Amino acid sequence: MDLATRVGGSIKKEDVQSAVDRYEKYHVCFGGEEETRKANYSDMVNKYYDLATSFYEYGWGQSFHFAPRWKGESLGESIKRHEHFIALQLGLKPGMKVLDVGSGIGGPLREIARFSLTSITGINNNEYQISRGEELNRLAGLSHSCNFVKADFLKMPFSDNEFDGIYAFDALCHAPDPVACYREICRVLRPGQCFAASEWFMTDHFDPNNQSHQKIKAEIELGNGLPDIKTTRECLDALKLAGFEVVWARDLAVGSPIPWYSPLDVNRFSITSFRLTAFGRGITRAMVKALEFVRIAPAGSARVSSFLETAAEGVVEGGRKEIFTPIHFFLARKPLSRS
């Protein structure tokens, strides 16, 4: 019932269906163009998260990202371990001031704050996610150490050299201009300190001239509110152009004992991730349609569920073909010579 009543986020319930229409038209699958998505990225991403956040939280939890996974480890355990890994890579210590770029509803923010005893600010441009995150901070007893700021991460309202560490999970893929995004992160980071991220990219196996590869890319962009998924090479080049020194980078999907996409693979069954299995997704689909029919869920809810399933199919196929990764990690340092 929580899922049904929260669909649409801050969008008025009677406007959800028209918001779905406008969102879909940004994407290739519905005749949209990349330049239009880039020019209107803020509107597109806001509509996406208003529409999709309740589905994410229902099916995945409070941390909206993937993680490399070990045998014997649940999805939730792998996600927490990945968050601890980022904190350790940044060398976070009590008293440090940290920024989470594209913080969602704050799952990683709360976990890393508890793990590292740091104060963390999450920047997010979606009003609904911030209100939900603030509620979850209060319920976790972390309102004193965790907060959110509503802003565009290309125009952050922070002073130069303000933060001791910055990280991002599966968020910067929404930026239309990676160099501008990384440059803004570099600006607010103290010299000598680090920026770590686990992000979505097309791998070296992606062939832009392959129609099958392009179809998978378009499905991922539609289902995840992305203007254009960059390649790992473009990412590293953009970091350097923005003024960072790349300490190390690696696709953590390579060599992961359990494929990162396994929770979304309809050929697998899991009790701990039941809602993500084919049967669990079928139940969710039927439930959303029924609740929309009786007008508990707003009109358009089933279409949101549908494009999220399309995204899941694209993500899994991209993982199987090794042309896409959502866990490419990099650690970059701001040189001491930069002001």
Coordinates of C-alpha atoms in Angstrom, one line a residue:
M1 CA 0.0 0.0 0.0
D2 CA 2.9 2.4 0.7
L3 CA 4.2 1.7 -2.8
A4 CA 0.8 2.6 -4.3
T5 CA 0.2 5.8 -2.3
R6 CA 3.8 7.1 -2.9
V7 CA 4.0 6.7 -6.7
G8 CA 4.5 10.1 -8.3
G9 CA 6.4 11.6 -5.3
S10 CA 5.8 15.3 -5.3
I11 CA 3.8 15.2 -8.5
K12 CA 0.0 15.7 -8.0
K13 CA -1.7 12.3 -8.3
E14 CA -3.9 13.5 -11.1
D15 CA -0.8 14.6 -13.0
V16 CA 1.1 11.4 -12.8
Q17 CA 0.0 10.0 -16.2
S18 CA 0.9 13.2 -18.1
A19 CA 4.3 13.2 -16.3
V20 CA 4.8 9.6 -17.6
D21 CA 4.0 10.8 -21.1
R22 CA 6.4 13.7 -20.9
Y23 CA 9.2 11.5 -19.4
E24 CA 8.9 8.8 -22.0
K25 CA 9.1 11.3 -24.9
Y26 CA 12.6 12.3 -23.8
H27 CA 13.9 8.8 -24.7
V28 CA 15.0 7.0 -27.9
C29 CA 12.5 4.3 -27.4
F30 CA 9.7 6.9 -27.9
G31 CA 11.4 9.0 -30.5
G32 CA 13.4 11.3 -28.2
E33 CA 16.9 12.7 -28.8
E34 CA 20.1 12.8 -26.8
E35 CA 20.5 16.6 -27.1
T36 CA 16.9 17.1 -25.8
R37 CA 17.6 15.0 -22.8
K38 CA 20.8 16.9 -22.1
A39 CA 19.2 20.3 -22.4
N40 CA 16.3 19.3 -20.2
Y41 CA 18.2 16.9 -17.8
S42 CA 17.0 18.5 -14.6
D43 CA 13.3 18.2 -15.6
M44 CA 13.8 14.6 -17.0
V45 CA 15.7 13.4 -13.9
N46 CA 13.2 15.0 -11.5
K47 CA 10.3 13.4 -13.2
Y48 CA 12.1 10.1 -13.2
Y49 CA 12.7 10.1 -9.5
D50 CA 9.3 11.4 -8.6
L51 CA 7.8 8.5 -10.6
A52 CA 10.3 5.7 -9.7
T53 CA 11.5 6.3 -6.1
S54 CA 8.7 4.4 -4.4
F55 CA 9.3 1.4 -6.7
Y56 CA 13.1 1.5 -5.9
E57 CA 12.5 1.6 -2.2
Y58 CA 9.9 -1.2 -2.3
G59 CA 12.0 -3.5 -4.4
W60 CA 15.6 -2.6 -3.6
G61 CA 15.8 -0.9 -0.3
Q62 CA 17.0 2.5 0.8
S63 CA 20.4 2.4 -1.1
F64 CA 19.7 2.8 -4.8
H65 CA 22.9 1.2 -6.2
F66 CA 24.5 -2.0 -7.2
A67 CA 27.5 -3.8 -5.6
P68 CA 30.0 -6.6 -6.3
R69 CA 28.8 -9.6 -4.4
W70 CA 30.6 -12.6 -2.7
K71 CA 29.2 -16.1 -2.4
G72 CA 27.1 -16.5 0.7
E73 CA 26.4 -12.8 0.8
S74 CA 22.9 -11.4 0.5
L75 CA 22.1 -8.4 -1.7
G76 CA 21.7 -6.1 1.3
E77 CA 25.0 -7.3 2.8
S78 CA 26.8 -6.7 -0.4
I79 CA 25.4 -3.1 -0.7
K80 CA 26.5 -2.3 2.9
R81 CA 30.0 -3.7 2.3
H82 CA 30.3 -1.6 -0.9
E83 CA 29.4 1.5 1.1
H84 CA 32.0 0.6 3.7
F85 CA 34.6 0.1 1.0
I86 CA 34.0 3.6 -0.3
A87 CA 34.3 5.0 3.2
L88 CA 37.6 3.2 3.7
Q89 CA 39.0 4.3 0.3
L90 CA 38.3 7.9 1.3
G91 CA 40.0 7.3 4.7
L92 CA 37.0 8.8 6.5
K93 CA 37.5 9.6 10.2
P94 CA 35.4 11.2 12.9
G95 CA 35.1 14.9 12.6
M96 CA 35.4 15.0 8.8
K97 CA 32.9 16.9 6.7
V98 CA 31.7 14.7 3.8
L99 CA 29.5 15.2 0.7
D100 CA 27.2 12.6 -0.9
V101 CA 26.6 13.8 -4.5
G102 CA 23.2 12.6 -5.8
S103 CA 22.2 11.2 -2.4
G104 CA 18.8 9.7 -3.2
I105 CA 16.8 9.0 -0.1
G106 CA 20.0 8.7 1.9
G107 CA 20.7 5.0 2.3
P108 CA 24.5 5.2 1.7
L109 CA 24.6 8.5 3.6
R110 CA 23.2 7.0 6.8
E111 CA 25.3 3.8 6.5
I112 CA 28.5 5.6 5.9
A113 CA 27.8 8.1 8.7
R114 CA 27.3 5.3 11.2
F115 CA 30.3 3.4 9.9
S116 CA 32.8 6.3 9.9
L117 CA 31.3 8.6 12.6
T118 CA 31.4 11.6 10.1
S119 CA 28.9 14.3 9.3
I120 CA 27.5 13.9 5.8
T121 CA 25.5 16.3 3.6
G122 CA 23.6 14.8 0.7
I123 CA 23.0 17.0 -2.3
N124 CA 19.9 16.1 -4.3
N125 CA 17.6 18.1 -6.7
N126 CA 14.5 16.1 -6.1
E127 CA 12.1 17.5 -3.5
Y128 CA 10.3 14.2 -2.8
Q129 CA 13.5 12.2 -2.2
I130 CA 14.8 14.9 0.2
S131 CA 11.6 14.9 2.3
R132 CA 11.7 11.1 2.4
G133 CA 15.4 11.1 3.3
E134 CA 14.8 13.6 6.1
E135 CA 12.1 11.3 7.5
L136 CA 14.4 8.3 7.4
N137 CA 17.2 10.3 9.0
R138 CA 14.9 11.1 11.9
L139 CA 13.7 7.5 12.3
A140 CA 17.4 6.4 12.3
G141 CA 18.3 9.0 14.9
L142 CA 20.8 10.7 12.5
S143 CA 19.3 14.1 12.0
H144 CA 22.1 15.6 14.0
S145 CA 24.9 14.3 11.7
C146 CA 23.1 13.9 8.3
N147 CA 21.3 16.5 6.3
F148 CA 20.2 17.2 2.7
V149 CA 20.6 20.3 0.5
K150 CA 18.3 20.7 -2.6
A151 CA 20.4 21.8 -5.5
D152 CA 21.8 20.9 -8.9
F153 CA 25.1 19.2 -8.6
L154 CA 26.4 21.2 -11.6
K155 CA 25.8 24.4 -9.5
M156 CA 26.4 23.5 -5.9
P157 CA 25.7 26.1 -3.2
F158 CA 28.9 25.4 -1.3
S159 CA 32.1 27.3 -0.7
D160 CA 35.4 26.4 -2.4
N161 CA 37.4 23.7 -0.5
E162 CA 34.5 23.0 1.9
F163 CA 34.6 19.2 2.1
D164 CA 37.1 16.6 3.4
G165 CA 35.8 13.8 1.2
I166 CA 33.2 13.4 -1.5
Y167 CA 31.6 10.3 -2.9
A168 CA 28.8 9.2 -5.3
F169 CA 26.9 6.0 -6.0
D170 CA 25.2 5.6 -9.4
A171 CA 24.3 9.3 -9.6
L172 CA 26.7 11.2 -11.8
C173 CA 25.5 9.2 -14.8
H174 CA 22.6 11.7 -14.8
A175 CA 24.9 14.6 -15.5
P176 CA 24.7 15.9 -19.1
D177 CA 28.3 17.1 -19.0
P178 CA 30.7 14.9 -17.0
V179 CA 33.6 17.4 -17.1
A180 CA 31.5 20.2 -15.7
C181 CA 30.2 17.9 -13.0
Y182 CA 33.6 16.7 -11.9
R183 CA 35.0 20.2 -12.1
E184 CA 32.3 21.4 -9.7
I185 CA 33.0 18.5 -7.3
C186 CA 36.7 19.4 -7.5
R187 CA 35.9 23.0 -6.6
V188 CA 34.2 22.2 -3.3
L189 CA 36.8 19.5 -2.3
R190 CA 39.7 20.5 -0.1
P191 CA 43.2 20.2 -1.8
G192 CA 44.9 16.9 -1.2
Q193 CA 41.5 15.1 -0.4
C194 CA 39.8 12.5 -2.5
F195 CA 36.6 11.9 -4.4
A196 CA 35.4 8.3 -4.8
A197 CA 32.6 6.9 -7.0
S198 CA 30.9 3.7 -8.1
E199 CA 29.2 4.6 -11.4
W200 CA 27.3 3.4 -14.5
F201 CA 29.3 3.3 -17.7
M202 CA 29.4 1.5 -21.0
T203 CA 32.5 -0.7 -21.1
D204 CA 35.2 -1.2 -23.8
H205 CA 33.1 -4.1 -25.2
F206 CA 30.3 -1.6 -26.2
D207 CA 30.2 -1.1 -30.0
P208 CA 28.3 2.1 -30.9
N209 CA 27.8 0.7 -34.4
N210 CA 26.1 -2.4 -33.1
Q211 CA 22.3 -2.0 -33.2
S212 CA 21.8 -4.6 -30.4
H213 CA 24.2 -2.7 -28.2
Q214 CA 22.4 0.6 -28.9
K215 CA 19.0 -0.9 -28.1
I216 CA 20.3 -2.1 -24.7
K217 CA 21.8 1.3 -24.0
A218 CA 18.5 3.0 -24.9
E219 CA 16.5 0.7 -22.6
I220 CA 18.9 1.4 -19.7
E221 CA 18.6 5.2 -20.4
L222 CA 14.8 5.0 -20.5
G223 CA 14.4 3.0 -17.3
N224 CA 16.9 5.1 -15.3
G225 CA 16.5 8.7 -16.3
L226 CA 19.8 9.0 -18.1
P227 CA 20.7 11.6 -20.8
D228 CA 23.6 9.5 -22.3
I229 CA 25.7 6.8 -20.7
K230 CA 29.4 7.5 -21.1
T231 CA 32.2 5.0 -21.5
T232 CA 34.7 4.2 -18.8
R233 CA 37.4 5.8 -21.0
E234 CA 35.4 9.0 -21.3
C235 CA 35.0 9.0 -17.5
L236 CA 38.7 8.9 -16.8
D237 CA 39.5 11.6 -19.4
A238 CA 36.8 13.8 -17.9
L239 CA 38.2 13.5 -14.4
K240 CA 41.7 14.6 -15.6
L241 CA 40.2 17.5 -17.6
A242 CA 38.4 18.6 -14.4
G243 CA 41.6 18.8 -12.5
F244 CA 41.7 15.5 -10.7
E245 CA 44.6 13.0 -10.4
V246 CA 43.2 9.5 -10.8
V247 CA 44.6 7.3 -8.0
W248 CA 43.1 4.1 -9.3
A249 CA 40.1 2.8 -11.2
R250 CA 38.6 -0.6 -11.9
D251 CA 35.4 -2.2 -13.1
L252 CA 34.4 -4.1 -10.0
A253 CA 32.1 -6.3 -12.1
V254 CA 35.1 -8.1 -13.5
G255 CA 35.9 -11.1 -11.2
S256 CA 32.8 -10.6 -9.0
P257 CA 31.9 -14.2 -7.8
I258 CA 28.2 -13.5 -8.2
P259 CA 27.2 -11.3 -11.2
W260 CA 26.0 -7.9 -10.1
Y261 CA 22.9 -8.2 -12.2
S262 CA 21.8 -11.5 -10.6
P263 CA 19.0 -10.0 -8.4
L264 CA 17.3 -8.7 -11.6
D265 CA 17.8 -11.9 -13.6
V266 CA 14.4 -13.5 -14.0
N267 CA 16.1 -16.9 -14.5
R268 CA 17.2 -16.9 -10.9
F269 CA 15.1 -17.3 -7.7
S270 CA 16.0 -15.8 -4.4
I271 CA 14.0 -15.8 -1.1
T272 CA 15.9 -12.8 0.2
S273 CA 15.3 -10.8 -3.0
F274 CA 11.9 -12.2 -3.7
R275 CA 10.3 -9.0 -4.9
L276 CA 12.9 -8.8 -7.7
T277 CA 12.3 -12.3 -9.0
A278 CA 10.1 -13.0 -12.0
F279 CA 7.3 -14.2 -9.7
G280 CA 7.7 -11.3 -7.3
R281 CA 7.7 -8.8 -10.1
G282 CA 4.6 -10.4 -11.5
I283 CA 2.8 -10.0 -8.2
T284 CA 3.9 -6.3 -8.0
R285 CA 2.7 -5.7 -11.6
A286 CA -0.7 -7.2 -10.8
M287 CA -1.0 -5.4 -7.5
V288 CA -0.1 -2.0 -9.1
K289 CA -2.7 -2.6 -11.9
A290 CA -5.4 -3.5 -9.4
L291 CA -4.7 -0.5 -7.1
E292 CA -4.6 1.8 -10.1
F293 CA -8.0 0.3 -11.3
V294 CA -9.6 1.1 -7.9
R295 CA -7.9 4.5 -7.9
I296 CA -5.7 4.0 -4.8
A297 CA -2.6 4.2 -7.0
P298 CA -2.6 7.1 -9.5
A299 CA -3.3 6.6 -13.2
G300 CA 0.1 5.9 -14.9
S301 CA 1.5 3.8 -12.1
A302 CA 1.5 0.6 -14.2
R303 CA 3.4 2.4 -17.0
V304 CA 6.1 3.4 -14.5
S305 CA 6.3 -0.3 -13.4
S306 CA 6.6 -1.3 -17.1
F307 CA 9.5 1.0 -18.0
L308 CA 11.3 0.0 -14.9
E309 CA 11.0 -3.6 -16.0
T310 CA 12.3 -2.6 -19.5
A311 CA 15.3 -1.1 -17.7
A312 CA 15.9 -4.2 -15.7
E313 CA 15.9 -6.3 -18.9
G314 CA 18.3 -3.9 -20.5
V315 CA 20.6 -3.8 -17.5
V316 CA 20.7 -7.6 -17.3
E317 CA 21.4 -8.0 -21.0
G318 CA 24.1 -5.3 -20.8
G319 CA 25.7 -7.2 -18.0
R320 CA 25.5 -10.6 -19.7
K321 CA 27.1 -9.1 -22.8
E322 CA 29.7 -7.2 -20.6
I323 CA 29.0 -4.0 -22.5
F324 CA 27.6 -2.2 -19.4
T325 CA 28.7 -1.9 -15.8
P326 CA 27.0 -0.1 -12.8
I327 CA 30.0 -0.6 -10.5
H328 CA 33.0 1.0 -12.2
F329 CA 35.0 2.4 -9.3
F330 CA 37.4 5.3 -9.3
L331 CA 39.3 7.1 -6.6
A332 CA 40.6 10.6 -7.6
R333 CA 42.6 13.2 -5.7
K334 CA 42.5 17.0 -5.9
P335 CA 46.1 18.2 -6.2
L336 CA 47.5 20.2 -3.3
S337 CA 48.5 23.0 -5.8
R338 CA 44.8 23.7 -6.7
S339 CA 43.0 26.4 -4.8

